[in-house]
Amino acid sequence: MMRRRPIARMAVRTTVVAGTAAAVGAHAANRSAAQQEAPAAPPPPPPPPAAAAPDPIGQLTQLAALRDSGALTEAEFETQKARLLG
């Protein structure tokens, strides 16, 4: 039986490796092309609408509760009340 030469063995190995690399490269290129053709992501949703102005009566009630608890002085309460009422 005849032995293969080392050069022939290297040529076969190189051919197999090159063929495998070509197949893998083609697969990766096809996948990349498919991803580029995919539709773009939808735009982000619009921001929520700005909150409506708080209820002045509710704010006055909160200020009165803070004044009654001692967190606000009478002068601070009057200043904030004037700011709310306008």
CSV table of N, CA and C in Angstrom, one decimal:
chain,number,residue,atom,x,y,z
A,1,MET,N,0.8,-1.2,0.0
A,1,MET,CA,0.0,0.0,0.0
A,1,MET,C,0.9,1.2,0.0
A,2,MET,N,0.5,2.2,-0.7
A,2,MET,CA,1.3,3.4,-0.9
A,2,MET,C,0.9,4.4,0.2
A,3,ARG,N,1.9,5.1,0.8
A,3,ARG,CA,1.7,6.1,1.8
A,3,ARG,C,1.5,7.4,1.2
A,4,ARG,N,0.7,8.2,1.8
A,4,ARG,CA,0.5,9.6,1.3
A,4,ARG,C,1.6,10.4,1.7
A,5,ARG,N,1.9,11.3,0.8
A,5,ARG,CA,3.0,12.2,1.1
A,5,ARG,C,2.5,13.3,2.1
A,6,PRO,N,3.4,13.9,2.9
A,6,PRO,CA,2.9,15.0,3.8
A,6,PRO,C,2.4,16.2,3.1
A,7,ILE,N,2.9,16.4,1.9
A,7,ILE,CA,2.4,17.6,1.1
A,7,ILE,C,1.0,17.3,0.7
A,8,ALA,N,0.7,16.1,0.3
A,8,ALA,CA,-0.7,15.8,-0.2
A,8,ALA,C,-1.6,15.9,1.0
A,9,ARG,N,-1.2,15.4,2.2
A,9,ARG,CA,-2.0,15.5,3.4
A,9,ARG,C,-2.3,16.9,3.7
A,10,MET,N,-1.3,17.8,3.6
A,10,MET,CA,-1.5,19.2,3.9
A,10,MET,C,-2.5,19.9,2.9
A,11,ALA,N,-2.4,19.4,1.7
A,11,ALA,CA,-3.2,20.0,0.6
A,11,ALA,C,-4.7,19.6,0.9
A,12,VAL,N,-4.9,18.4,1.3
A,12,VAL,CA,-6.3,17.9,1.6
A,12,VAL,C,-6.8,18.7,2.8
A,13,ARG,N,-6.0,18.8,3.9
A,13,ARG,CA,-6.4,19.5,5.1
A,13,ARG,C,-6.7,21.0,4.8
A,14,THR,N,-5.9,21.6,3.9
A,14,THR,CA,-6.1,23.0,3.6
A,14,THR,C,-7.4,23.2,2.8
A,15,THR,N,-7.7,22.2,1.9
A,15,THR,CA,-8.9,22.3,1.1
A,15,THR,C,-10.1,22.2,2.0
A,16,VAL,N,-10.1,21.3,3.0
A,16,VAL,CA,-11.2,21.1,3.9
A,16,VAL,C,-11.4,22.3,4.8
A,17,VAL,N,-10.3,22.9,5.3
A,17,VAL,CA,-10.4,24.1,6.1
A,17,VAL,C,-11.0,25.3,5.3
A,18,ALA,N,-10.5,25.4,4.1
A,18,ALA,CA,-10.9,26.5,3.2
A,18,ALA,C,-12.4,26.4,2.9
A,19,GLY,N,-12.8,25.1,2.6
A,19,GLY,CA,-14.2,24.9,2.2
A,19,GLY,C,-15.1,25.2,3.4
A,20,THR,N,-14.7,24.8,4.6
A,20,THR,CA,-15.5,25.1,5.8
A,20,THR,C,-15.6,26.6,6.1
A,21,ALA,N,-14.4,27.2,5.9
A,21,ALA,CA,-14.4,28.7,6.1
A,21,ALA,C,-15.3,29.4,5.1
A,22,ALA,N,-15.4,28.9,3.9
A,22,ALA,CA,-16.2,29.5,2.9
A,22,ALA,C,-17.7,29.3,3.2
A,23,ALA,N,-18.0,28.1,3.7
A,23,ALA,CA,-19.4,27.8,4.0
A,23,ALA,C,-19.9,28.7,5.2
A,24,VAL,N,-19.0,28.8,6.2
A,24,VAL,CA,-19.4,29.5,7.4
A,24,VAL,C,-19.5,31.0,7.1
A,25,GLY,N,-18.5,31.5,6.3
A,25,GLY,CA,-18.6,32.9,5.9
A,25,GLY,C,-19.8,33.2,5.1
A,26,ALA,N,-20.2,32.3,4.2
A,26,ALA,CA,-21.4,32.6,3.4
A,26,ALA,C,-22.7,32.6,4.3
A,27,HIS,N,-22.7,31.7,5.3
A,27,HIS,CA,-23.8,31.6,6.2
A,27,HIS,C,-23.9,32.9,7.0
A,28,ALA,N,-22.8,33.4,7.5
A,28,ALA,CA,-22.7,34.7,8.3
A,28,ALA,C,-23.1,35.8,7.4
A,29,ALA,N,-22.7,35.9,6.2
A,29,ALA,CA,-23.1,37.0,5.3
A,29,ALA,C,-24.6,37.0,5.0
A,30,ASN,N,-25.2,35.8,4.8
A,30,ASN,CA,-26.6,35.7,4.6
A,30,ASN,C,-27.4,36.1,5.8
A,31,ARG,N,-26.9,35.8,7.0
A,31,ARG,CA,-27.6,36.2,8.2
A,31,ARG,C,-27.5,37.7,8.4
A,32,SER,N,-26.4,38.2,8.1
A,32,SER,CA,-26.2,39.7,8.3
A,32,SER,C,-27.1,40.4,7.3
A,33,ALA,N,-27.2,39.9,6.1
A,33,ALA,CA,-28.1,40.6,5.1
A,33,ALA,C,-29.5,40.5,5.5
A,34,ALA,N,-29.9,39.4,6.1
A,34,ALA,CA,-31.3,39.2,6.5
A,34,ALA,C,-31.6,40.2,7.7
A,35,GLN,N,-30.6,40.4,8.6
A,35,GLN,CA,-30.8,41.3,9.7
A,35,GLN,C,-30.9,42.7,9.2
A,36,GLN,N,-30.2,43.1,8.2
A,36,GLN,CA,-30.2,44.5,7.6
A,36,GLN,C,-31.5,44.7,6.9
A,37,GLU,N,-32.2,43.7,6.4
A,37,GLU,CA,-33.4,43.9,5.7
A,37,GLU,C,-34.6,43.9,6.7
A,38,ALA,N,-34.4,43.6,7.9
A,38,ALA,CA,-35.5,43.6,8.9
A,38,ALA,C,-36.0,45.0,9.1
A,39,PRO,N,-37.3,45.1,9.3
A,39,PRO,CA,-37.8,46.5,9.5
A,39,PRO,C,-37.2,47.2,10.8
A,40,ALA,N,-37.1,48.5,10.7
A,40,ALA,CA,-36.5,49.2,11.8
A,40,ALA,C,-37.5,49.1,13.0
A,41,ALA,N,-36.9,49.3,14.2
A,41,ALA,CA,-37.7,49.3,15.4
A,41,ALA,C,-38.7,50.5,15.4
A,42,PRO,N,-39.8,50.3,16.0
A,42,PRO,CA,-40.8,51.3,16.0
A,42,PRO,C,-40.3,52.5,16.8
A,43,PRO,N,-40.7,53.7,16.5
A,43,PRO,CA,-40.3,54.9,17.3
A,43,PRO,C,-40.8,54.8,18.7
A,44,PRO,N,-40.0,55.4,19.6
A,44,PRO,CA,-40.5,55.3,21.0
A,44,PRO,C,-41.8,56.0,21.2
A,45,PRO,N,-42.6,55.6,22.2
A,45,PRO,CA,-43.9,56.2,22.4
A,45,PRO,C,-43.7,57.7,22.8
A,46,PRO,N,-44.7,58.5,22.5
A,46,PRO,CA,-44.6,59.9,22.9
A,46,PRO,C,-44.6,60.0,24.4
A,47,PRO,N,-44.0,61.1,24.9
A,47,PRO,CA,-44.0,61.3,26.3
A,47,PRO,C,-45.4,61.5,26.9
A,48,PRO,N,-45.7,61.2,28.1
A,48,PRO,CA,-47.0,61.4,28.6
A,48,PRO,C,-47.4,62.8,28.7
A,49,PRO,N,-48.6,63.2,28.6
A,49,PRO,CA,-49.0,64.6,28.7
A,49,PRO,C,-48.6,65.2,30.0
A,50,ALA,N,-48.4,66.5,30.0
A,50,ALA,CA,-48.0,67.2,31.3
A,50,ALA,C,-49.2,67.1,32.2
A,51,ALA,N,-48.8,66.9,33.5
A,51,ALA,CA,-49.8,66.8,34.5
A,51,ALA,C,-50.6,68.1,34.6
A,52,ALA,N,-51.9,68.0,34.8
A,52,ALA,CA,-52.7,69.2,35.0
A,52,ALA,C,-52.3,70.0,36.2
A,53,ALA,N,-52.6,71.2,36.2
A,53,ALA,CA,-52.3,72.1,37.4
A,53,ALA,C,-53.0,71.5,38.6
A,54,PRO,N,-52.3,71.4,39.7
A,54,PRO,CA,-52.9,70.9,40.9
A,54,PRO,C,-54.0,71.7,41.4
A,55,ASP,N,-54.9,71.1,42.1
A,55,ASP,CA,-56.1,71.8,42.6
A,55,ASP,C,-55.7,72.8,43.7
A,56,PRO,N,-56.0,74.1,43.5
A,56,PRO,CA,-55.6,75.1,44.5
A,56,PRO,C,-56.3,74.9,45.8
A,57,ILE,N,-57.5,74.4,45.8
A,57,ILE,CA,-58.2,74.1,47.1
A,57,ILE,C,-57.5,73.0,47.9
A,58,GLY,N,-57.1,71.9,47.1
A,58,GLY,CA,-56.3,70.9,47.8
A,58,GLY,C,-55.0,71.3,48.3
A,59,GLN,N,-54.3,72.2,47.5
A,59,GLN,CA,-53.0,72.8,48.0
A,59,GLN,C,-53.2,73.6,49.3
A,60,LEU,N,-54.3,74.4,49.3
A,60,LEU,CA,-54.5,75.3,50.4
A,60,LEU,C,-54.8,74.4,51.7
A,61,THR,N,-55.5,73.3,51.4
A,61,THR,CA,-55.9,72.4,52.5
A,61,THR,C,-54.6,71.8,53.1
A,62,GLN,N,-53.6,71.4,52.2
A,62,GLN,CA,-52.4,70.8,52.6
A,62,GLN,C,-51.5,71.9,53.4
A,63,LEU,N,-51.5,73.1,52.9
A,63,LEU,CA,-50.8,74.2,53.6
A,63,LEU,C,-51.4,74.4,54.9
A,64,ALA,N,-52.7,74.4,55.0
A,64,ALA,CA,-53.4,74.6,56.3
A,64,ALA,C,-53.0,73.5,57.3
A,65,ALA,N,-52.9,72.3,56.8
A,65,ALA,CA,-52.5,71.1,57.6
A,65,ALA,C,-51.1,71.3,58.1
A,66,LEU,N,-50.2,71.8,57.2
A,66,LEU,CA,-48.8,72.0,57.6
A,66,LEU,C,-48.7,73.1,58.7
A,67,ARG,N,-49.5,74.2,58.5
A,67,ARG,CA,-49.5,75.3,59.4
A,67,ARG,C,-50.0,74.8,60.8
A,68,ASP,N,-51.1,74.0,60.8
A,68,ASP,CA,-51.7,73.5,62.0
A,68,ASP,C,-50.7,72.5,62.7
A,69,SER,N,-49.9,71.8,62.0
A,69,SER,CA,-49.0,70.9,62.6
A,69,SER,C,-47.7,71.6,63.1
A,70,GLY,N,-47.5,72.8,62.7
A,70,GLY,CA,-46.4,73.6,63.2
A,70,GLY,C,-45.2,73.5,62.2
A,71,ALA,N,-45.4,72.9,61.0
A,71,ALA,CA,-44.3,72.8,60.0
A,71,ALA,C,-44.2,74.1,59.3
A,72,LEU,N,-45.3,74.9,59.2
A,72,LEU,CA,-45.2,76.2,58.6
A,72,LEU,C,-45.6,77.3,59.6
A,73,THR,N,-45.0,78.4,59.5
A,73,THR,CA,-45.4,79.6,60.4
A,73,THR,C,-46.6,80.2,59.7
A,74,GLU,N,-47.2,81.1,60.4
A,74,GLU,CA,-48.4,81.8,59.9
A,74,GLU,C,-47.9,82.7,58.7
A,75,ALA,N,-46.8,83.3,58.8
A,75,ALA,CA,-46.3,84.1,57.7
A,75,ALA,C,-46.0,83.3,56.4
A,76,GLU,N,-45.4,82.1,56.6
A,76,GLU,CA,-45.1,81.2,55.5
A,76,GLU,C,-46.4,80.8,54.8
A,77,PHE,N,-47.4,80.5,55.7
A,77,PHE,CA,-48.7,80.0,55.2
A,77,PHE,C,-49.3,81.1,54.3
A,78,GLU,N,-49.3,82.4,54.8
A,78,GLU,CA,-49.9,83.5,54.1
A,78,GLU,C,-49.1,83.8,52.8
A,79,THR,N,-47.8,83.6,52.8
A,79,THR,CA,-47.0,83.8,51.5
A,79,THR,C,-47.4,82.8,50.5
A,80,GLN,N,-47.5,81.5,50.9
A,80,GLN,CA,-47.8,80.4,50.0
A,80,GLN,C,-49.3,80.6,49.5
A,81,LYS,N,-50.1,81.0,50.4
A,81,LYS,CA,-51.5,81.2,50.0
A,81,LYS,C,-51.7,82.3,49.0
A,82,ALA,N,-51.0,83.4,49.2
A,82,ALA,CA,-51.0,84.5,48.2
A,82,ALA,C,-50.5,84.0,46.8
A,83,ARG,N,-49.4,83.2,46.9
A,83,ARG,CA,-48.8,82.7,45.6
A,83,ARG,C,-49.8,81.8,44.9
A,84,LEU,N,-50.5,81.0,45.6
A,84,LEU,CA,-51.5,80.1,45.0
A,84,LEU,C,-52.7,80.8,44.4
A,85,LEU,N,-53.2,81.8,45.2
A,85,LEU,CA,-54.4,82.5,44.7
A,85,LEU,C,-54.1,83.6,43.7
A,86,GLY,N,-52.8,83.9,43.6
A,86,GLY,CA,-52.5,84.7,42.5
A,86,GLY,C,-52.0,86.0,42.4
